Coordinates of C-alpha atoms and ligand atoms in Angstrom, one line a residue:
M218 CA 144.9 97.3 116.1
S219 CA 145.0 97.1 119.9
T220 CA 142.9 94.5 121.7
A221 CA 140.8 97.3 123.3
E222 CA 140.0 98.7 119.8
A223 CA 139.2 95.1 118.6
K224 CA 136.8 94.6 121.5
T225 CA 134.9 97.7 120.6
I226 CA 134.6 96.5 117.0
Q227 CA 133.3 93.1 118.2
S228 CA 130.4 94.5 120.2
E229 CA 129.7 96.8 117.3
S230 CA 129.8 94.1 114.7
V231 CA 127.4 91.9 116.7
R232 CA 125.2 94.8 117.7
K233 CA 124.9 96.0 114.1
H234 CA 124.3 92.5 112.8
K235 CA 121.3 92.3 115.2
E236 CA 120.1 95.8 114.4
F237 CA 120.6 96.0 110.7
L238 CA 120.3 92.5 109.3
F239 CA 117.2 90.5 108.8
P240 CA 116.6 88.6 112.1
A241 CA 116.3 85.4 110.1
V242 CA 120.1 85.7 109.5
A243 CA 120.7 83.6 112.6
T244 CA 124.1 83.2 114.2
Y245 CA 125.6 80.3 116.1
Y246 CA 126.2 80.5 119.9
Q247 CA 124.5 82.3 122.8
E248 CA 127.1 85.1 122.4
P249 CA 127.6 85.3 118.6
L250 CA 131.1 85.4 117.3
A251 CA 132.5 88.1 115.0
L252 CA 135.4 86.7 113.1
V253 CA 138.0 89.0 111.8
R254 CA 140.9 86.9 110.6
G255 CA 141.7 83.4 109.3
E256 CA 144.9 81.6 108.7
G257 CA 145.2 77.9 107.8
F258 CA 143.1 75.9 110.1
H259 CA 142.3 78.7 112.5
V260 CA 140.2 81.8 112.8
W261 CA 140.3 84.7 115.2
D262 CA 137.4 86.6 116.7
D263 CA 137.7 90.3 117.5
Q264 CA 138.6 89.6 121.1
D265 CA 141.7 87.9 119.7
N266 CA 140.6 84.4 120.6
K267 CA 142.0 81.8 118.3
Y268 CA 139.7 78.9 117.2
L269 CA 140.3 75.6 115.4
D270 CA 137.8 75.9 112.5
C271 CA 136.2 72.5 112.0
F272 CA 133.3 73.7 109.8
G273 CA 135.1 76.0 107.3
G274 CA 132.1 78.3 106.9
V275 CA 129.9 75.4 106.0
L276 CA 132.4 73.2 104.1
T277 CA 133.5 76.1 102.0
V278 CA 137.0 77.0 103.1
S279 CA 138.2 73.7 101.8
V280 CA 142.0 74.1 101.9
G281 CA 142.7 76.5 104.7
H282 CA 142.0 80.2 105.4
A283 CA 144.1 82.6 103.4
N284 CA 145.9 79.7 101.8
P285 CA 149.1 81.4 100.3
K286 CA 148.9 79.4 97.0
I287 CA 145.3 80.2 96.4
N288 CA 145.6 83.8 97.5
Q289 CA 148.7 84.4 95.3
A290 CA 146.8 83.1 92.2
I291 CA 143.8 85.4 93.2
I292 CA 146.0 88.5 93.6
E293 CA 147.8 87.9 90.3
Q294 CA 144.5 87.5 88.5
L295 CA 143.0 90.6 90.3
N296 CA 145.9 92.6 89.0
R297 CA 145.5 91.1 85.5
I298 CA 141.8 91.5 84.9
T299 CA 138.9 91.1 87.3
H300 CA 135.7 91.0 85.3
T301 CA 134.9 90.4 81.7
S302 CA 131.3 89.0 81.8
T303 CA 130.4 85.9 79.7
L304 CA 130.1 88.1 76.6
Y305 CA 133.8 87.5 76.2
A306 CA 135.8 84.3 76.7
N307 CA 138.3 84.4 79.5
K308 CA 141.1 82.0 80.1
P309 CA 140.5 80.9 83.7
Q310 CA 136.8 80.2 82.9
S311 CA 137.7 78.2 79.8
D312 CA 140.5 76.3 81.6
L313 CA 138.3 75.5 84.6
A314 CA 135.5 74.2 82.3
E315 CA 138.0 71.9 80.6
K316 CA 139.4 70.8 83.9
L317 CA 135.9 70.0 85.2
H318 CA 135.3 67.9 82.1
Q319 CA 138.5 65.9 82.9
I320 CA 137.6 65.2 86.5
T321 CA 133.8 64.6 86.3
P322 CA 132.5 61.1 85.8
G323 CA 130.9 59.8 82.6
K324 CA 130.0 62.1 79.8
L325 CA 129.8 65.3 81.7
K326 CA 131.5 68.0 79.6
K327 CA 129.9 71.4 79.5
S328 CA 129.7 73.9 82.4
F329 CA 127.7 77.0 83.2
F330 CA 129.1 79.2 86.0
T331 CA 127.1 81.2 88.5
N332 CA 127.7 82.6 92.0
S333 CA 126.0 80.1 94.4
G334 CA 124.6 76.7 94.9
T335 CA 121.1 78.0 94.6
E336 CA 121.8 79.2 91.0
A337 CA 123.6 76.0 90.2
D338 CA 120.6 73.9 91.2
D339 CA 118.2 76.3 89.5
T340 CA 120.2 76.0 86.3
A341 CA 120.2 72.2 86.6
V342 CA 116.4 72.1 87.0
H343 CA 115.9 74.4 84.0
A344 CA 118.3 72.3 81.9
A345 CA 116.6 69.1 82.8
K346 CA 113.2 70.5 81.9
T347 CA 114.4 72.0 78.6
A348 CA 116.3 68.8 77.6
T349 CA 113.5 66.4 78.4
G350 CA 110.5 68.6 77.6
R351 CA 109.0 67.4 80.9
H352 CA 108.4 69.4 84.0
E353 CA 108.3 67.2 87.1
I354 CA 111.2 66.6 89.4
V355 CA 111.6 64.1 92.1
V356 CA 113.6 65.4 95.1
L357 CA 114.2 64.1 98.6
R358 CA 112.7 65.0 102.0
H359 CA 115.4 66.4 104.2
S360 CA 117.2 67.9 101.2
Y361 CA 118.4 71.5 100.8
S362 CA 118.8 73.4 97.5
G363 CA 118.9 77.1 98.4
R364 CA 116.8 80.2 98.4
S365 CA 115.3 80.9 95.0
A366 CA 111.6 80.2 94.4
S367 CA 112.5 77.0 92.6
S368 CA 115.1 75.8 95.2
L369 CA 112.8 76.6 98.1
S370 CA 110.1 74.5 96.4
A371 CA 112.6 71.7 95.9
M372 CA 113.9 71.5 99.4
G373 CA 112.6 69.2 102.0
H374 CA 112.8 71.3 105.2
A375 CA 110.0 73.4 106.7
P376 CA 112.3 75.5 108.9
W377 CA 114.1 76.9 105.9
R378 CA 111.0 77.7 104.0
P379 CA 109.5 81.3 104.5
L380 CA 106.6 80.6 102.0
P381 CA 104.7 77.6 100.7
A382 CA 106.1 76.1 97.5
Q383 CA 106.0 78.8 94.7
V384 CA 107.0 76.5 91.9
A385 CA 104.9 73.5 91.0
G386 CA 106.2 70.1 89.8
F387 CA 108.5 69.0 92.7
V388 CA 107.5 65.8 94.4
H389 CA 109.3 64.8 97.6
A390 CA 110.4 61.2 98.0
H391 CA 111.2 59.6 101.4
A392 CA 114.8 60.2 102.4
P393 CA 117.2 57.2 102.5
Y394 CA 117.6 58.0 106.2
C395 CA 118.5 54.6 107.6
Y396 CA 118.8 55.8 111.2
R397 CA 115.2 57.0 111.0
C398 CA 113.9 54.7 108.3
P399 CA 110.6 56.1 107.0
F400 CA 109.4 52.5 106.6
K401 CA 110.7 51.4 110.0
L402 CA 112.9 48.8 108.3
T403 CA 116.6 47.9 108.5
Y404 CA 119.2 47.7 105.8
P405 CA 119.8 45.3 104.0
E406 CA 116.6 43.3 104.8
C407 CA 114.6 46.4 103.8
G408 CA 115.5 45.7 100.1
I409 CA 116.0 49.5 99.9
A410 CA 112.3 50.1 100.1
C411 CA 112.8 53.9 100.0
A412 CA 114.3 53.6 96.5
D413 CA 111.5 51.3 95.2
D414 CA 108.9 53.7 96.6
I415 CA 110.1 56.4 94.1
E416 CA 108.4 54.4 91.4
E417 CA 105.1 54.6 93.2
L418 CA 105.7 58.2 93.9
I419 CA 106.2 58.9 90.2
M420 CA 103.1 56.8 89.2
T421 CA 100.8 58.4 91.7
T422 CA 101.9 62.0 92.0
T423 CA 103.3 62.9 88.6
T424 CA 102.3 62.5 84.9
G425 CA 104.3 59.3 85.0
E426 CA 107.1 60.9 83.0
I427 CA 109.6 63.1 84.9
A428 CA 112.3 65.6 83.9
A429 CA 114.7 64.5 86.6
F430 CA 115.6 63.1 90.0
M431 CA 117.7 65.5 91.9
A432 CA 119.5 64.6 95.2
E433 CA 122.6 65.3 97.3
P434 CA 124.7 62.2 97.5
I435 CA 124.9 62.9 101.2
L436 CA 122.0 65.0 102.6
G437 CA 124.1 67.9 104.0
V438 CA 121.9 70.4 105.8
G439 CA 119.7 67.3 106.5
G440 CA 122.4 66.1 108.9
F441 CA 124.9 64.2 106.8
V442 CA 122.5 61.4 105.9
V443 CA 124.3 58.8 103.8
P444 CA 122.1 56.6 101.6
P445 CA 122.8 52.9 101.8
P446 CA 124.8 50.9 99.1
G447 CA 122.7 50.3 96.1
Y448 CA 120.3 53.2 96.7
F449 CA 121.3 55.5 93.9
E450 CA 121.8 52.7 91.4
R451 CA 118.2 51.6 92.0
V452 CA 116.9 55.2 91.9
A453 CA 118.8 55.9 88.6
E454 CA 117.2 52.9 87.1
I455 CA 113.7 54.0 88.1
T456 CA 114.4 57.6 87.0
R457 CA 115.6 56.6 83.5
K458 CA 112.6 54.2 83.1
H459 CA 110.3 57.2 83.6
G460 CA 112.3 59.4 81.2
G461 CA 114.2 61.5 83.8
L462 CA 117.7 62.7 84.1
F463 CA 119.9 62.1 87.2
I464 CA 121.1 65.3 88.9
A465 CA 123.7 65.1 91.7
D466 CA 123.7 68.1 93.9
E467 CA 127.3 68.1 94.9
V468 CA 127.3 71.5 96.6
Q469 CA 128.7 70.0 99.8
T470 CA 130.0 66.6 98.6
A471 CA 132.3 67.6 95.8
W472 CA 136.0 68.3 95.5
G473 CA 137.3 65.4 97.5
R474 CA 135.3 66.1 100.6
T475 CA 134.0 62.5 100.9
G476 CA 137.5 60.9 100.4
E477 CA 139.3 59.3 97.5
K478 CA 136.8 60.6 94.9
W479 CA 136.3 64.0 93.4
F480 CA 132.5 63.7 93.8
G481 CA 130.2 62.1 96.3
I482 CA 128.1 60.3 93.7
E483 CA 131.2 58.3 92.7
H484 CA 130.8 56.2 95.8
W485 CA 127.8 54.7 94.0
D486 CA 127.8 53.2 90.5
V487 CA 125.8 56.0 88.8
E488 CA 126.7 58.4 86.0
P489 CA 124.8 61.6 86.5
D490 CA 123.5 63.7 83.6
I491 CA 124.1 66.8 85.6
I492 CA 126.3 67.7 88.5
T493 CA 125.9 71.0 90.5
S494 CA 128.3 72.4 92.9
A495 CA 129.5 75.5 94.7
K496 CA 130.9 76.0 98.3
G497 CA 134.4 74.5 98.5
L498 CA 135.4 74.9 94.9
A499 CA 136.9 78.4 95.3
N500 CA 137.9 78.1 98.9
G501 CA 135.5 80.8 100.0
L502 CA 135.0 83.0 96.9
P503 CA 131.5 82.9 95.6
I504 CA 131.1 80.4 92.8
G505 CA 128.4 78.0 91.5
V506 CA 128.6 75.6 88.6
T507 CA 126.3 73.3 86.7
I508 CA 128.1 70.7 84.6
A509 CA 126.0 68.7 82.1
T510 CA 126.4 66.2 79.3
P511 CA 126.5 67.8 75.8
E512 CA 123.1 66.2 75.1
V513 CA 121.6 68.3 78.0
A514 CA 123.7 71.4 77.7
D515 CA 123.2 71.8 73.9
K516 CA 119.4 71.8 74.4
Y517 CA 119.4 74.8 76.8
P518 CA 117.5 77.3 74.6
G519 CA 118.1 80.9 73.6
M520 CA 120.7 83.1 75.2
T521 CA 121.7 82.9 78.9
F522 CA 123.9 85.1 81.0
S523 CA 125.2 85.6 84.5
T524 CA 127.0 88.9 85.2
F525 CA 129.5 87.5 87.7
G526 CA 129.3 83.8 86.6
G527 CA 132.6 82.6 85.4
N528 CA 134.3 85.6 86.9
A529 CA 138.0 85.5 86.1
V530 CA 139.1 85.8 89.8
T531 CA 136.8 83.2 91.2
T532 CA 137.5 80.7 88.4
T533 CA 141.2 81.3 88.9
A534 CA 140.7 80.5 92.6
A535 CA 138.9 77.3 91.7
L536 CA 141.7 76.2 89.3
A537 CA 144.2 76.8 92.1
V538 CA 142.1 74.8 94.6
L539 CA 141.8 71.8 92.2
K540 CA 145.5 71.9 91.5
L541 CA 146.3 72.0 95.3
I542 CA 144.0 69.1 95.9
E543 CA 145.8 67.1 93.2
D544 CA 149.3 68.2 94.2
E545 CA 148.9 67.5 97.9
N546 CA 146.8 64.3 97.5
L547 CA 144.0 65.8 99.5
K548 CA 141.3 63.3 98.3
Q549 CA 143.4 60.6 99.9
N550 CA 144.0 62.8 102.9
A551 CA 140.3 63.3 103.4
A552 CA 139.8 59.5 103.3
E553 CA 142.7 58.8 105.8
V554 CA 142.1 61.7 108.2
G555 CA 138.3 61.2 107.8
G556 CA 138.7 57.5 108.7
Y557 CA 140.7 58.4 111.8
L558 CA 138.0 61.0 112.8
R559 CA 135.3 58.4 112.3
E560 CA 137.0 55.9 114.5
K561 CA 137.4 58.5 117.2
L562 CA 133.7 59.5 116.9
E563 CA 132.6 55.9 117.2
G564 CA 134.7 55.8 120.4
L565 CA 132.7 58.8 121.7
K566 CA 129.5 57.0 120.8
D567 CA 130.6 54.0 123.0
K568 CA 131.1 56.5 125.8
Y569 CA 128.1 58.7 125.6
S570 CA 124.5 57.4 125.2
V571 CA 123.3 60.8 123.9
I572 CA 125.0 59.9 120.6
G573 CA 122.5 58.0 118.6
D574 CA 124.3 57.8 115.3
V575 CA 127.7 58.6 113.7
R576 CA 127.7 58.8 110.0
G577 CA 129.4 60.3 106.9
L578 CA 132.1 59.8 104.4
G579 CA 135.6 61.2 104.4
L580 CA 135.8 64.6 106.1
M581 CA 132.1 65.0 106.2
Q582 CA 131.2 63.3 109.5
G583 CA 128.1 64.0 111.6
I584 CA 126.8 63.0 115.0
E585 CA 123.1 62.7 115.7
L586 CA 122.1 63.3 119.3
V587 CA 119.1 61.7 120.9
K588 CA 117.5 61.8 124.4
D589 CA 117.0 58.1 124.4
R590 CA 118.6 55.5 122.0
E591 CA 115.4 53.4 122.0
T592 CA 112.9 56.2 121.2
K593 CA 115.5 58.2 119.2
E594 CA 113.8 61.4 120.4
P595 CA 116.0 64.2 119.0
A596 CA 118.1 66.2 121.5
P597 CA 118.7 69.6 120.0
Q598 CA 119.3 71.1 123.5
A599 CA 122.3 68.7 123.9
V600 CA 123.7 70.1 120.6
G601 CA 123.4 73.6 122.2
T602 CA 125.4 72.5 125.2
V603 CA 128.1 70.8 123.1
F604 CA 128.3 74.0 121.0
E605 CA 128.9 76.2 124.1
E606 CA 131.5 73.8 125.6
T607 CA 133.5 73.3 122.4
K608 CA 133.5 77.1 121.9
K609 CA 135.0 77.5 125.4
R610 CA 137.7 75.1 124.2
R611 CA 138.2 77.2 121.1
V612 CA 136.9 74.7 118.6
L613 CA 134.2 75.6 116.0
I614 CA 131.7 73.0 114.8
G615 CA 128.5 73.0 112.8
K616 CA 125.0 71.7 113.1
G617 CA 122.1 70.5 111.0
G618 CA 119.3 68.0 110.7
L619 CA 115.6 68.7 110.5
Y620 CA 115.4 68.6 114.2
G621 CA 118.6 70.6 114.8
N622 CA 120.1 67.6 116.6
V623 CA 123.0 66.7 114.4
I624 CA 126.5 68.0 114.9
R625 CA 128.3 68.5 111.6
T626 CA 132.0 68.5 111.1
G627 CA 133.8 69.7 108.0
L628 CA 137.5 69.8 108.7
M629 CA 139.6 71.2 105.9
L630 CA 140.8 68.7 103.3
N631 CA 144.4 69.3 104.4
S632 CA 143.7 68.7 108.1
T633 CA 145.9 66.3 110.1
K634 CA 145.2 63.7 112.8
D635 CA 146.3 66.3 115.4
H636 CA 143.4 68.5 114.3
V637 CA 141.1 65.6 114.8
D638 CA 142.5 64.9 118.3
E639 CA 141.9 68.6 119.2
L640 CA 138.3 68.4 117.9
I641 CA 137.7 65.1 119.7
A642 CA 139.0 66.4 123.0
A643 CA 136.6 69.4 122.7
L644 CA 133.7 67.2 121.8
D645 CA 134.5 64.8 124.6
A646 CA 134.3 67.7 127.1
G647 CA 131.1 68.9 125.4
F648 CA 129.4 65.5 125.7
A649 CA 130.6 65.2 129.3
A650 CA 128.7 68.4 130.0
V651 CA 125.4 67.3 128.5
Ligands
PLP810 C1 123.3 70.7 98.9 C2 123.1 72.2 98.8 N1 122.6 72.6 97.6 C3 122.4 74.0 97.4 C4 122.8 74.9 98.4 C5 122.6 76.3 98.2 O1 123.8 77.0 98.0 P1 124.0 78.5 98.3 O2 123.8 78.8 99.7 O3 125.4 78.8 97.8 O4 123.0 79.2 97.4 C6 123.3 74.4 99.6 C7 123.7 75.4 100.7 O5 124.1 75.0 101.8 C8 123.5 73.1 99.8 O6 124.0 72.6 100.9

């Protein structure tokens, strides 16, 4: 395709996006990008501009665009059999479920596959309710769970909610957001007051007995908020005292993203009863999974079904991703390259006062921007400037946070320190322009 033809397609793609999609399907950048190709760490727009992709379509392209090993497995499976439905067993689905049992912590053993994080979280909520016979769930403010009625009710973000909560029974605890502590305290003198507060929340806003506590180990859409040491251990204790199960929403934090461990929750000493995930598991193919202990899974009543859940092609891709992560030591790589990235981001923080906080684990690092370090007034406009400047330097980043003032980076798990240097140079120029 000639560049002239490509340019026509670009304006057409963006124009049609604006004309024919719901306006709520917002795009990044003043001049939205239409991406046409990806290879490894890079993507190309339809003007033939090449970008270093430091967000991976929201932490979803985990091991590189068009990764030859993953694609080969996908193509072979496509030619073998694409779809069976769960009415028949299929080898990749069974093998993936077994593999997930092997790599998940504690007693987690049985999986239910779907197509998205939303469905994975919904399944977890239903499973917790049916297993316990209780109906109330403690979730966190600043959390994100997806787009179903249940997930929208669970999540802790007004900007993502088109309607008031449609499903009763979710109560929202204060987030363990140390940079903006809801109790205006400082760790560790705070004694993790936000965790202790959950007991009062349960005793004052529920029947006193809950089905579950559900949280992301790192609040992703919320701006990569990392709870302090000891937080989840204390919350698990309170949850179990009130009859609840512990659900870790690992849609963003699983598959080595946080470094060294398969799952984010493994950075705390907690054994979840249910883990949900999606995004990076199949390197961009749609997949969701809810993994539960036999005690929980065996109580899920009646029949259940997901047409595309456990699809032979997506589960094949997932198996190939997990094998690659193991073969290439990518959990360690995420820790090492993530550590290097963190060091460089701290350097930028020393240089630019607009950076209020740098936080994250492994290759999940965020930068919170503020107008003033004392007042911590959010600076979403500064994020806009950094976005435009980094785009000019052909580097793609992400954003998040309730106030839209957090830059999120999600480099691929097989990234190198050279990629970090390129990202840092672009960010440096971006902050200089603020
Ligand atoms: C933590 C978390 N849970 C659930 C979801 C919903 O996933 P999906 O968009 O695949 O439905 C997301 C999506 O960003 C997420 O970040």
